[in-house]
Amino acid sequence: MTERPAPDGTQAAERPAAHAQGAGLIEPTVPRQQRRPGDDTCHQQPAAGHGAPGPYDSGPYDPGPCEPVRHPDADPLDHPDPAAAADAAGIENLLRCWLREQGTPRPAGGRLRLALHASATALHIPVRYWSPTGWHRLGAPTLDGTPPGSAPLDAVTLAALLRREAAHGGDRRASDGGEHRVADGDEPTADAPQAPDGDGAELIGRVANSVRTTALFIADRRAHPDADTGFRFLDAEQSLLLGHPLHPTPKSREGLTDAETRAYSPELRGGFPLHWAAVHPSVLATDSAWTERGRTVPAARLAARLAGDGLALPEGTVPLPLHPWQARDLAARPETAALRDAGLLHDLGPHGPLWYPTSSVRTVCRPGAPAMLKLSLGLRITNSRRENLRKELVRGVEVHRLLRTGLGAEWRAAFPGTPGFDIVRDPAYLAVDSPDGTPVQGLDAVLRHQPFAPGDDAVCIAGLTAPRPWPGLGVMRSRLESVVGALSARTGRPAGAVATEWFLRYLEAVVRPVLWLDGTAGVALEAHQQNTLVLLDAGGWPAGGRYRDNQGYYFRASRRAELERRLPGIGAASDTFVADDVTDERFAYYLGINNVFGLIGAFGAARLVREEILLAAFRRFLADAATAPPAHRSTLPERLLTSPTLRCKANLATRLHGLDELVGPVDTQSVYVTLPNPLVT
């Protein structure tokens, strides 16, 4: 990876490197929240990874009979009508969520019958591919007794049927398992089961919104498949057309006009000038640990650089960048109107060159700029309104300071080389308080270090595994399929062997450093697929990684004294210390289930390699990681190897219960269910 200065003045070469070497649901947890306004060949043994330690390749592995090969029927995602393809994607997402959250076992044949007792009917679902990790590929469902030639069941109707089934006790999500439960404010703790909120119209409307938006993305990408920004990181960020495969409304974005959707969507390669405000220093809340040549650079000075020339800034004020949609929304809020009336806040309007949304929609980048900007955006995207919380702003700076206490140097020493693994730092922020010191929600910006050169092949795992129209093929394929296919053609090796080696290298380049940070410092990362970037070398092999997100840190409560010694006062304002049992549960979900199992499922669903082979390779990796020196040993490998069940975030249940994943304590933000562990069962 090309060297670029870091916010502390170091070079990329100085930053961390890769290491050289069917049960049913159990006790779902439903919290309450206060509201805000390719290759079909079977390979019998994983191939040895280049540079991977020997333990993963020792001993024969007999995976048993092969999975079925690629389904002979046309893939519904390749339907020539973008609306039909988007609806097929929406149906698959809903069904994958329901099957996972219900603990539905694998059907004996090629079709699954799903009883809907509340509607006195059943769904018949063709199974194109059954995944041990939940990444099933499913065909168009039909209802009992549907006459031939009838209109197919669409995603919105399916959502209504599943909502009705849930409301009438057709699932077990609604009971409160009592684990890690925290009541919000003066809201009473409920021991009784909670029914899904409302009448389901909210979920159904968001499914419709998500499908409609996805159809627009597919149509646009089919018409313009080859656009190249000249900035590979941005190209990758614009590739998540279908979104999370286990989320019921992955592309739901309420509150955008058609023109705004085109300008603000990374999937449409949108871009826009920032909207700028001027803030009086008396109400400015800011911090910065961004240093250049050993000197701290204030966030206000960094923002002024990003604004460039020509911004009509009133004397004595500080520039604050805003998302244009957020600026319009803020204009109607009484707290911002009061600041304007008092002469403490000035609306300067749009200014400067285009900035481009990344996969989160609200974080924007500009080729050549030293920083990205994580902006508040009050749109409800999937489950949540994406406005920064003050504790998250503080947390990003705090983690940067923590790594600079010597922890980052220890990390580099443990994993020498380049490009290595690091955290994309959030070392500065700008925010606004009211005159009485109360934070003004949504009027803020995080200044995130931009570490990638134009040619750096940095791609989030969600983008790597996301199907999208592939130039010249007329079908939906993922970048992962393309990379493995190219490596297979170049090396003359079977795709399954290449896929297995790629996976082993990923475990070394990305997963092992994340485990080290937890074991050494008690800092667990919310390393789900969209927060985890893999750095690919010129051949397409994993060579390093990056983690991003100032929300997703868990400081283990049991390690508070050690972290306090490293950085006195840590966690006081950032609210980052979390009980170890909650940390264990979340870390196992985000890194184990979402990230690694999700990657295994993507390999399997693309027919690149059997999932059982990769699960066996992951077991060997974990067994080796579990023998790390005690001072650096994470508890996660042993948990993943031995726990017969794992707790998993239930995205459909979370949506049915109307929860906002960014509201309230970490314990109560989502519904969690218990799933069988595919590493054990």
XYZ file of C-alpha atoms in Angstrom:
681
model
C 0.000 0.000 0.000
C 1.315 3.435 -0.882
C 2.624 5.347 2.115
C 0.548 8.276 3.324
C 1.067 10.412 6.427
C -1.013 9.394 9.431
C -2.616 11.994 11.733
C 0.341 11.632 14.088
C 2.880 12.147 11.323
C 3.924 8.482 11.004
C 4.140 6.753 7.653
C 2.141 3.748 6.566
C 5.244 1.597 6.883
C 5.299 2.347 10.602
C 1.771 1.126 11.184
C 0.695 -2.429 12.115
C 1.294 -5.319 9.749
C -0.152 -8.741 9.148
C 1.162 -11.647 11.226
C 3.932 -13.508 9.505
C 2.420 -16.865 10.333
C -30.516 -26.767 13.179
C -31.504 -26.203 16.709
C -34.325 -23.863 17.603
C -34.034 -20.496 19.268
C -33.195 -20.205 22.965
C -33.995 -17.248 25.193
C -34.241 -14.371 22.738
C -33.515 -11.024 24.355
C -35.953 -8.254 23.406
C -34.986 -4.966 25.047
C -37.172 -1.912 25.439
C -36.067 1.550 24.381
C -37.225 5.075 24.816
C -38.073 6.689 21.497
C -36.329 9.654 20.003
C -38.406 12.154 18.443
C -17.905 -20.382 -10.091
C -16.417 -23.904 -9.121
C -18.468 -26.972 -8.158
C -15.590 -29.378 -7.485
C -15.298 -30.887 -4.014
C -11.860 -30.564 -2.434
C -11.137 -33.013 0.338
C -8.515 -30.979 2.205
C -7.803 -27.254 2.591
C -4.836 -26.093 0.552
C -1.814 -24.788 2.414
C -1.742 -21.013 2.583
C 1.427 -19.199 1.594
C 3.058 -18.162 4.820
C 0.288 -19.662 6.952
C 1.376 -21.688 9.990
C 1.466 -25.428 9.671
C -1.293 -26.314 12.172
C -4.015 -25.445 9.681
C -2.712 -27.901 7.121
C -1.994 -30.831 9.420
C -4.083 -33.951 9.195
C -6.626 -35.093 6.610
C -10.100 -33.648 6.533
C -13.016 -35.671 5.213
C -15.899 -33.308 4.510
C -18.304 -36.046 3.538
C -20.595 -35.875 0.503
C -20.589 -32.830 -1.713
C -23.157 -30.076 -1.488
C -25.461 -29.773 -4.496
C -23.853 -27.969 -7.408
C -25.177 -24.720 -8.882
C -28.934 -24.761 -9.318
C -29.824 -25.258 -12.989
C -32.517 -22.562 -13.042
C -31.674 -18.943 -13.755
C -30.711 -16.921 -10.708
C -33.603 -14.587 -9.758
C -31.056 -11.812 -9.121
C -30.206 -11.913 -12.839
C -33.783 -11.190 -13.963
C -33.667 -8.609 -16.778
C -36.250 -6.429 -15.028
C -34.406 -4.543 -12.235
C -37.613 -4.367 -10.193
C -38.007 -8.148 -10.332
C -34.348 -8.681 -9.420
C -34.660 -6.276 -6.485
C -37.834 -7.960 -5.290
C -36.103 -11.347 -5.455
C -33.280 -9.960 -3.320
C -35.793 -8.580 -0.826
C -37.583 -11.928 -0.604
C -34.329 -13.803 -0.017
C -33.320 -11.387 2.731
C -36.634 -11.745 4.550
C -36.546 -15.512 4.308
C -32.912 -15.795 5.397
C -33.695 -13.657 8.439
C -36.795 -15.666 9.322
C -35.089 -19.039 8.877
C -32.113 -18.008 11.008
C -34.202 -16.437 13.760
C -36.583 -19.427 13.829
C -33.798 -22.004 13.867
C -35.338 -23.750 10.842
C -33.470 -26.988 10.051
C -32.273 -27.949 6.615
C -35.072 -29.528 4.550
C -34.666 -33.096 3.386
C -35.180 -32.245 -0.266
C -34.831 -29.286 -2.558
C -37.924 -27.474 -1.282
C -38.806 -26.036 2.102
C -42.356 -25.885 3.446
C -42.823 -23.032 5.914
C -46.132 -23.149 7.781
C -47.857 -19.807 8.414
C -50.403 -20.744 11.059
C -51.697 -17.212 11.592
C -52.711 -17.044 7.928
C -53.809 -20.696 7.659
C -51.448 -21.322 4.775
C -47.845 -22.260 4.040
C -44.975 -21.116 1.887
C -43.238 -23.472 -0.524
C -39.683 -22.272 -1.118
C -37.231 -23.702 -3.668
C -33.825 -24.138 -2.028
C -31.092 -23.210 -4.473
C -28.336 -23.563 -1.870
C -28.497 -24.374 1.847
C -25.730 -22.745 3.864
C -24.381 -24.076 7.189
C -23.739 -20.440 8.149
C -27.092 -19.048 7.004
C -26.227 -17.582 3.584
C -28.957 -19.608 1.855
C -29.912 -19.021 -1.760
C -33.657 -19.350 -2.172
C -36.054 -19.218 -5.079
C -39.427 -17.518 -5.422
C -41.878 -18.764 -2.753
C -45.449 -19.761 -3.518
C -48.451 -20.106 -1.223
C -50.440 -23.269 -0.687
C -53.118 -23.633 -3.320
C -51.828 -20.891 -5.608
C -53.218 -21.541 -9.112
C -50.666 -21.905 -11.911
C -49.984 -18.617 -13.654
C -50.832 -16.507 -10.609
C -48.804 -13.407 -9.890
C -45.735 -14.322 -7.834
C -45.554 -13.497 -4.153
C -43.697 -10.224 -3.720
C -41.463 -9.003 -0.894
C -44.050 -6.641 0.573
C -46.693 -9.374 0.772
C -44.150 -11.736 2.305
C -43.253 -9.105 4.909
C -46.933 -8.745 5.807
C -47.322 -12.513 6.172
C -44.253 -12.824 8.384
C -45.348 -9.849 10.471
C -48.740 -11.451 10.986
C -47.107 -14.752 11.949
C -44.863 -13.017 14.488
C -47.753 -11.047 15.982
C -49.754 -14.242 16.521
C -46.998 -16.102 18.313
C -45.509 -17.791 15.288
C -42.021 -16.988 16.529
C -40.241 -17.006 19.874
C -38.437 -13.702 19.505
C -40.901 -11.842 21.678
C -39.997 -13.367 25.044
C -37.419 -11.561 27.125
C -34.599 -13.916 28.032
C -33.480 -11.565 30.767
C -29.833 -11.603 29.743
C -27.879 -8.332 29.930
C -31.088 -6.394 30.355
C -31.037 -2.705 31.252
C -34.184 -0.620 31.596
C -34.069 2.800 29.979
C -34.820 5.759 32.211
C -37.973 5.285 34.272
C -39.435 2.705 31.927
C -40.420 -0.376 33.946
C -38.629 -3.633 33.348
C -41.038 -6.092 31.766
C -40.896 -9.750 32.629
C -43.729 -10.572 30.267
C -43.145 -11.195 26.561
C -43.254 -8.170 24.304
C -45.319 -8.228 21.167
C -43.969 -6.554 18.060
C -44.600 -2.825 18.087
C -47.477 -1.292 16.155
C -49.384 -2.987 13.366
C -46.403 -3.826 11.179
C -46.962 -1.005 8.722
C -43.535 0.408 9.573
C -41.715 -2.785 8.586
C -43.831 -3.295 5.491
C -43.293 0.273 4.336
C -39.551 -0.021 4.820
C -39.418 -3.278 2.887
C -41.177 -1.511 0.012
C -38.751 1.410 0.273
C -35.728 -0.900 0.343
C -36.873 -2.915 -2.680
C -37.714 0.198 -4.685
C -34.322 1.737 -3.893
C -32.492 -1.489 -4.719
C -34.216 -1.637 -8.116
C -32.925 1.848 -8.882
C -29.400 0.805 -7.908
C -29.483 -2.331 -10.064
C -30.855 -0.474 -13.093
C -28.240 2.251 -12.817
C -25.332 -0.170 -12.380
C -26.455 -2.307 -15.304
C -26.499 0.805 -17.455
C -23.151 2.095 -16.146
C -21.101 -0.881 -14.919
C -17.610 0.397 -15.654
C -17.348 3.849 -14.048
C -13.939 4.344 -12.441
C -13.291 7.169 -9.979
C -9.527 6.661 -10.046
C -9.731 6.006 -6.293
C -10.027 2.278 -5.634
C -11.226 2.672 -2.057
C -14.173 4.778 -3.244
C -14.945 2.373 -6.088
C -15.234 -0.417 -3.524
C -17.421 1.684 -1.213
C -19.880 2.191 -4.080
C -20.367 -1.533 -4.705
C -22.856 -2.598 -1.982
C -25.955 -2.596 -4.178
C -27.997 -5.196 -2.283
C -26.775 -4.556 1.259
C -26.619 -6.921 4.230
C -27.936 -10.349 3.133
C -29.410 -10.991 6.592
C -31.282 -7.729 7.052
C -34.959 -7.278 6.112
C -34.604 -3.684 4.867
C -30.934 -3.240 3.898
C -31.495 -0.319 1.530
C -34.332 1.464 3.297
C -33.729 5.232 3.293
C -36.763 7.229 4.247
C -37.059 10.937 3.656
C -35.129 11.382 0.404
C -36.479 12.844 -2.809
C -35.473 11.190 -6.079
C -32.899 13.907 -6.715
C -31.478 13.522 -3.205
C -31.318 9.761 -3.599
C -29.212 10.194 -6.724
C -26.890 12.750 -5.124
C -26.459 11.112 -1.725
C -26.273 7.390 -2.602
C -22.881 5.704 -2.959
C -24.551 2.969 -5.018
C -25.413 5.626 -7.646
C -21.910 7.112 -7.388
C -23.441 10.306 -6.021
C -21.501 13.387 -5.028
C -22.286 16.816 -3.603
C -20.623 19.905 -2.128
C -20.704 20.114 1.638
C -23.032 22.525 3.388
C -21.145 24.834 5.738
C -22.066 26.588 8.951
C -20.096 29.059 11.042
C -20.021 28.537 14.804
C -19.131 31.038 17.506
C -16.284 29.678 19.683
C -18.371 30.118 22.848
C -20.641 27.225 21.807
C -18.035 25.133 20.013
C -17.273 21.701 21.501
C -14.135 20.213 20.013
C -11.114 18.050 20.628
C -8.168 17.002 18.515
C -5.328 14.531 18.822
C -4.395 15.022 15.159
C -0.707 15.912 15.063
C 1.618 16.958 12.280
C 5.362 17.190 12.830
C 4.769 16.559 16.511
C 2.273 19.387 16.967
C -1.439 19.099 17.579
C -3.597 20.519 14.805
C -6.923 21.908 16.103
C -10.031 20.498 14.478
C -11.105 24.005 13.463
C -7.903 24.467 11.468
C -8.382 21.102 9.767
C -11.955 22.053 8.847
C -10.771 25.364 7.412
C -8.298 23.504 5.205
C -11.042 21.221 3.953
C -13.279 24.211 3.205
C -10.590 25.781 1.024
C -10.706 29.288 -0.352
C -13.791 31.390 -0.858
C -15.883 30.452 2.172
C -17.457 33.658 3.520
C -16.708 32.988 7.172
C -17.851 35.681 9.642
C -14.982 37.051 11.672
C -14.162 35.089 14.805
C -16.184 32.003 13.860
C -15.222 28.417 13.101
C -16.315 26.494 9.970
C -18.416 23.369 10.479
C -19.137 20.974 7.563
C -22.600 19.440 7.360
C -24.384 16.979 5.131
C -26.785 18.995 2.913
C -29.788 16.895 3.956
C -28.896 17.379 7.610
C -28.482 21.127 7.158
C -32.014 21.357 5.794
C -33.377 19.215 8.610
C -31.534 21.198 11.289
C -32.975 24.454 9.987
C -36.396 23.464 11.323
C -35.211 22.437 14.791
C -35.852 24.914 17.613
C -32.418 24.494 19.224
C -30.604 25.487 16.032
C -33.035 28.338 15.414
C -32.211 29.656 18.890
C -28.493 29.576 18.099
C -29.070 31.457 14.840
C -31.232 34.058 16.554
C -28.501 34.597 19.150
C -25.873 35.125 16.442
C -23.984 32.008 17.520
C -24.638 29.964 14.368
C -24.562 31.137 10.751
C -25.760 29.215 7.698
C -23.169 29.636 4.927
C -24.755 27.306 2.376
C -23.080 24.846 -0.014
C -19.435 25.433 -0.827
C -16.457 23.730 -2.366
C -15.788 20.661 -4.504
C -17.786 17.463 -4.569
C -17.511 14.967 -1.730
C -18.585 11.360 -2.208
C -20.584 9.157 0.174
C -19.023 5.891 1.288
C -20.975 2.724 2.044
C -22.415 4.106 5.307
C -23.997 6.993 3.305
C -23.141 9.574 5.974
C -19.326 9.275 5.877
C -17.919 11.151 2.902
C -14.524 11.283 1.241
C -12.811 13.285 -1.479
C -9.835 12.001 -3.464
C -6.743 13.873 -2.331
C -8.219 15.183 0.920
C -6.289 14.274 4.101
C -9.482 13.489 6.010
C -12.840 11.852 5.552
C -15.831 13.307 7.365
C -18.289 11.273 9.389
C -21.341 13.510 9.393
C -24.591 13.316 11.294
C -27.482 12.314 9.065
C -30.952 12.126 10.589
C -32.289 9.848 7.877
C -33.489 6.480 9.100
C -31.093 4.150 7.283
C -31.990 0.458 7.807
C -32.817 0.516 11.559
C -31.441 3.803 12.832
C -31.214 7.545 12.516
C -27.535 8.120 11.860
C -26.725 11.089 14.060
C -23.448 11.117 15.972
C -23.641 10.924 19.745
C -21.240 13.061 21.749
C -19.788 10.016 23.492
C -18.927 8.563 20.080
C -17.059 11.708 19.086
C -15.081 11.506 22.322
C -14.513 7.770 21.853
C -12.796 8.169 18.498
C -10.254 10.650 19.865
C -9.799 8.548 22.984
C -8.946 5.388 21.034
C -6.414 7.326 18.959
C -4.764 8.569 22.157
C -4.851 5.073 23.648
C -2.975 3.626 20.688
C -0.381 6.394 20.982
C 0.410 5.502 24.609
C 2.568 2.631 23.383
C -0.196 0.137 22.650
C 0.050 0.875 18.934
C 3.807 0.265 19.030
C 3.238 -3.080 20.773
C 0.728 -3.999 18.084
C 3.226 -3.112 15.349
C 5.919 -5.179 17.035
C 3.601 -8.186 17.264
C 2.713 -7.972 13.565
C 5.681 -6.479 11.706
C 5.581 -5.622 8.019
C 3.351 -3.706 5.641
C 0.578 -2.918 4.907
C -0.429 -4.615 8.149
C -3.479 -3.995 10.281
C -4.559 -0.757 11.936
C -7.567 1.242 12.994
C -8.661 4.058 10.701
C -8.333 6.829 13.236
C -10.959 9.403 14.235
C -8.594 11.855 15.954
C -10.642 15.075 15.900
C -14.186 16.382 15.995
C -16.259 19.546 15.919
C -19.626 19.836 17.662
C -21.945 22.479 19.064
C -23.401 23.036 22.533
C -26.266 25.264 23.519
C -25.292 28.263 25.687
C -26.081 26.220 28.814
C -23.614 23.505 27.748
C -26.121 20.927 26.504
C -24.960 19.118 23.335
C -26.955 20.055 20.240
C -27.812 16.766 18.577
C -26.870 16.379 14.918
C -24.706 19.493 14.613
C -21.252 17.935 14.456
C -18.586 16.265 12.328
C -15.866 13.681 12.913
C -12.582 14.256 11.116
C -11.379 10.794 10.146
C -7.897 10.119 8.857
C -7.897 9.157 5.169
C -5.053 6.623 4.871
C -5.572 5.307 1.335
C -3.719 6.286 -1.824
C -5.603 6.140 -5.156
C -4.245 2.725 -6.089
C -4.676 1.043 -2.711
C -7.046 -1.901 -3.070
C -8.906 -1.451 0.221
C -12.356 -3.019 0.245
C -14.780 -3.713 3.069
C -15.753 -7.370 3.350
C -19.405 -6.506 2.746
C -18.404 -4.890 -0.547
C -16.113 -7.750 -1.499
C -18.903 -10.302 -1.095
C -21.735 -8.148 -2.512
C -23.279 -9.276 -5.819
C -23.449 -6.580 -8.457
C -23.959 -6.518 -12.257
C -20.654 -7.650 -13.681
C -19.409 -5.924 -16.854
C -19.789 -8.084 -19.935
C -21.430 -11.039 -18.167
C -25.063 -9.967 -17.843
C -25.234 -11.545 -14.396
C -24.740 -10.568 -10.753
C -21.369 -11.585 -9.343
C -19.268 -10.494 -6.385
C -15.752 -9.105 -6.426
C -14.770 -12.136 -4.341
C -15.831 -14.451 -7.166
C -13.844 -12.382 -9.643
C -10.708 -12.370 -7.472
C -10.792 -16.124 -6.854
C -11.511 -16.822 -10.523
C -8.597 -14.659 -11.662
C -6.219 -16.268 -9.165
C -7.371 -19.723 -10.216
C -6.815 -18.933 -13.896
C -3.408 -17.390 -13.247
C -2.115 -20.173 -11.006
C -3.782 -23.109 -12.714
C -5.153 -24.292 -9.374
C -8.766 -25.322 -8.655
C -11.000 -22.507 -7.434
C -11.668 -24.371 -4.191
C -7.967 -24.573 -3.346
C -7.473 -20.892 -4.156
C -10.526 -19.909 -2.092
C -9.245 -21.864 0.901
C -5.810 -20.261 0.727
C -7.404 -16.821 0.354
C -9.458 -17.489 3.482
C -6.410 -18.633 5.465
C -4.519 -15.510 4.490
C -7.483 -13.393 5.550
C -7.505 -14.992 8.982
C -3.833 -14.124 9.415
C -3.990 -10.604 7.976
C -7.212 -9.455 9.640
C -8.604 -11.753 12.326
C -5.432 -12.530 14.264
C -4.536 -8.847 14.901
C -8.105 -8.186 16.107
C -7.817 -11.086 18.555
C -4.443 -9.759 19.753
C -5.917 -6.352 20.612
C -8.649 -7.963 22.692
C -6.284 -10.331 24.463
C -3.536 -7.784 25.110
C -5.516 -4.671 25.987
C -9.099 -5.788 26.569
C -10.322 -3.770 23.570
C -12.801 -5.693 21.408
C -13.754 -4.305 18.011
C -17.231 -4.415 16.484
C -15.589 -5.867 13.395
C -18.584 -6.689 11.254
C -18.225 -6.898 7.499
C -18.913 -3.240 6.723
C -16.490 -2.017 9.407
C -13.690 -4.349 8.308
C -11.513 -3.493 5.320
C -9.151 -5.985 3.728
C -6.128 -4.692 1.815
C -5.439 -6.789 -1.270
C -2.048 -7.087 -2.912
C -1.543 -6.776 -6.663
C -2.557 -10.394 -7.137
C -5.745 -10.136 -5.083
C -4.494 -11.922 -1.949
C -5.228 -10.482 1.507
C -2.166 -8.558 2.702
C -3.507 -6.438 5.566
C -6.588 -4.819 6.991
C -8.169 -1.809 8.637
C -11.006 -1.339 11.112
C -13.230 1.739 11.086
C -16.001 2.995 13.378
C -15.909 5.283 16.398
C -19.067 3.598 17.716
C -17.805 0.045 17.779
C -15.362 -0.339 20.668
C -15.844 -2.460 23.776
C -13.449 -1.844 26.670
C -13.682 -4.890 28.918
C -14.750 -3.939 32.436
C -12.290 -6.473 33.849
C -9.409 -4.578 32.213
C -10.352 -1.117 33.458
C -7.355 -0.783 35.790
C -4.887 -1.710 33.025
C -6.471 0.691 30.554
C -6.529 3.442 33.196
C -2.793 2.973 33.653
C -2.301 3.368 29.928
C -4.591 6.402 29.606
C -5.844 7.996 32.849
C -9.521 8.923 32.725
C -10.269 6.586 29.834
C -13.975 5.865 29.413
C -15.151 8.637 31.724
C -16.863 10.559 28.919
C -16.978 7.930 26.184
C -19.084 5.305 27.998
C -17.015 2.514 26.436
C -16.511 0.075 29.320
C -18.820 -2.911 28.937
C -19.327 -5.953 31.140
C -17.213 -8.878 30.002
C -20.181 -11.175 29.384
C -21.782 -8.612 27.075
C -18.439 -8.009 25.357
C -17.999 -11.752 24.837
C -21.456 -12.041 23.294
C -21.060 -9.061 20.979
C -17.483 -9.900 19.953
C -18.533 -13.446 19.062
C -21.379 -12.070 16.962
C -19.543 -9.301 15.124
C -16.209 -10.998 14.441
C -17.307 -14.622 14.541
C -20.807 -14.778 13.059
C -21.113 -11.617 10.981
C -17.555 -11.352 9.708
C -15.963 -14.794 9.448
C -19.071 -16.975 9.169
C -20.466 -14.420 6.728
C -17.331 -14.684 4.600
C -17.525 -18.479 4.709
C -21.168 -18.276 3.654
C -20.309 -15.977 0.757
C -17.690 -18.442 -0.495
C -20.198 -21.267 -0.233
C -23.159 -19.459 -1.784
C -20.937 -18.537 -4.754
C -19.994 -22.251 -5.096
C -16.302 -21.413 -4.781
C -15.622 -23.947 -2.017
C -17.664 -26.039 0.389
C -18.338 -24.240 3.630
C -17.394 -27.297 5.704
C -13.835 -27.038 4.403
C -13.547 -23.422 5.528
C -15.200 -24.172 8.864
C -12.570 -26.874 9.432
C -9.813 -24.417 8.515
C -11.294 -21.856 10.919
C -11.326 -24.448 13.710
C -7.616 -25.071 13.183
C -6.896 -21.361 13.193
C -8.857 -20.880 16.413
C -7.147 -23.837 18.077
C -3.804 -22.211 17.309
C -5.007 -18.767 18.476
C -6.241 -20.305 21.731
C -2.637 -21.246 22.579
C -1.311 -17.674 22.352
C 0.680 -16.491 25.394
C -1.744 -15.695 28.250
C -0.863 -11.987 28.166
C -2.084 -11.772 24.561
C -4.799 -14.437 24.497
C -8.363 -13.468 23.629
C -11.172 -15.523 25.120
C -13.002 -15.586 21.783
C -11.197 -18.558 20.152
C -12.044 -20.875 23.039
C -15.636 -19.620 23.087
C -16.092 -20.232 19.368
C -14.491 -23.668 19.592
C -16.470 -24.979 22.553
C -19.838 -23.212 22.852
C -22.587 -25.347 21.303
C -24.655 -22.201 20.754
C -23.871 -18.555 20.037
C -25.907 -15.394 20.519
C -26.741 -13.669 17.256
C -28.315 -10.327 16.430
C -31.765 -10.882 14.947
C -32.260 -8.101 12.427
C -35.823 -8.996 11.492
C -36.924 -9.260 15.121
C -35.158 -5.985 15.897
C -37.108 -4.346 13.101
C -40.400 -5.964 14.116
C -39.961 -4.578 17.630
C -39.231 -1.088 16.318
C -35.807 -0.788 17.947
C -33.218 1.800 16.939
C -29.809 0.147 17.234
C -28.129 3.421 18.195
C -30.445 4.229 21.116
C -29.798 3.275 24.723
C -27.148 1.127 26.390
C -25.263 -1.405 24.288
C -27.065 -4.168 26.216
C -30.496 -3.165 24.918
C -30.049 -1.918 21.374
C -31.038 -5.068 19.484
C -32.838 -8.371 19.776
C -30.470 -11.315 20.159
C -31.358 -14.971 19.605
C -29.426 -18.170 20.238
C -28.221 -20.227 17.294
C -26.369 -23.526 16.996
C -22.631 -22.996 16.524
C -21.590 -24.471 13.135
C -18.064 -24.991 14.476
C -19.404 -27.407 17.095
C -22.633 -28.886 15.733
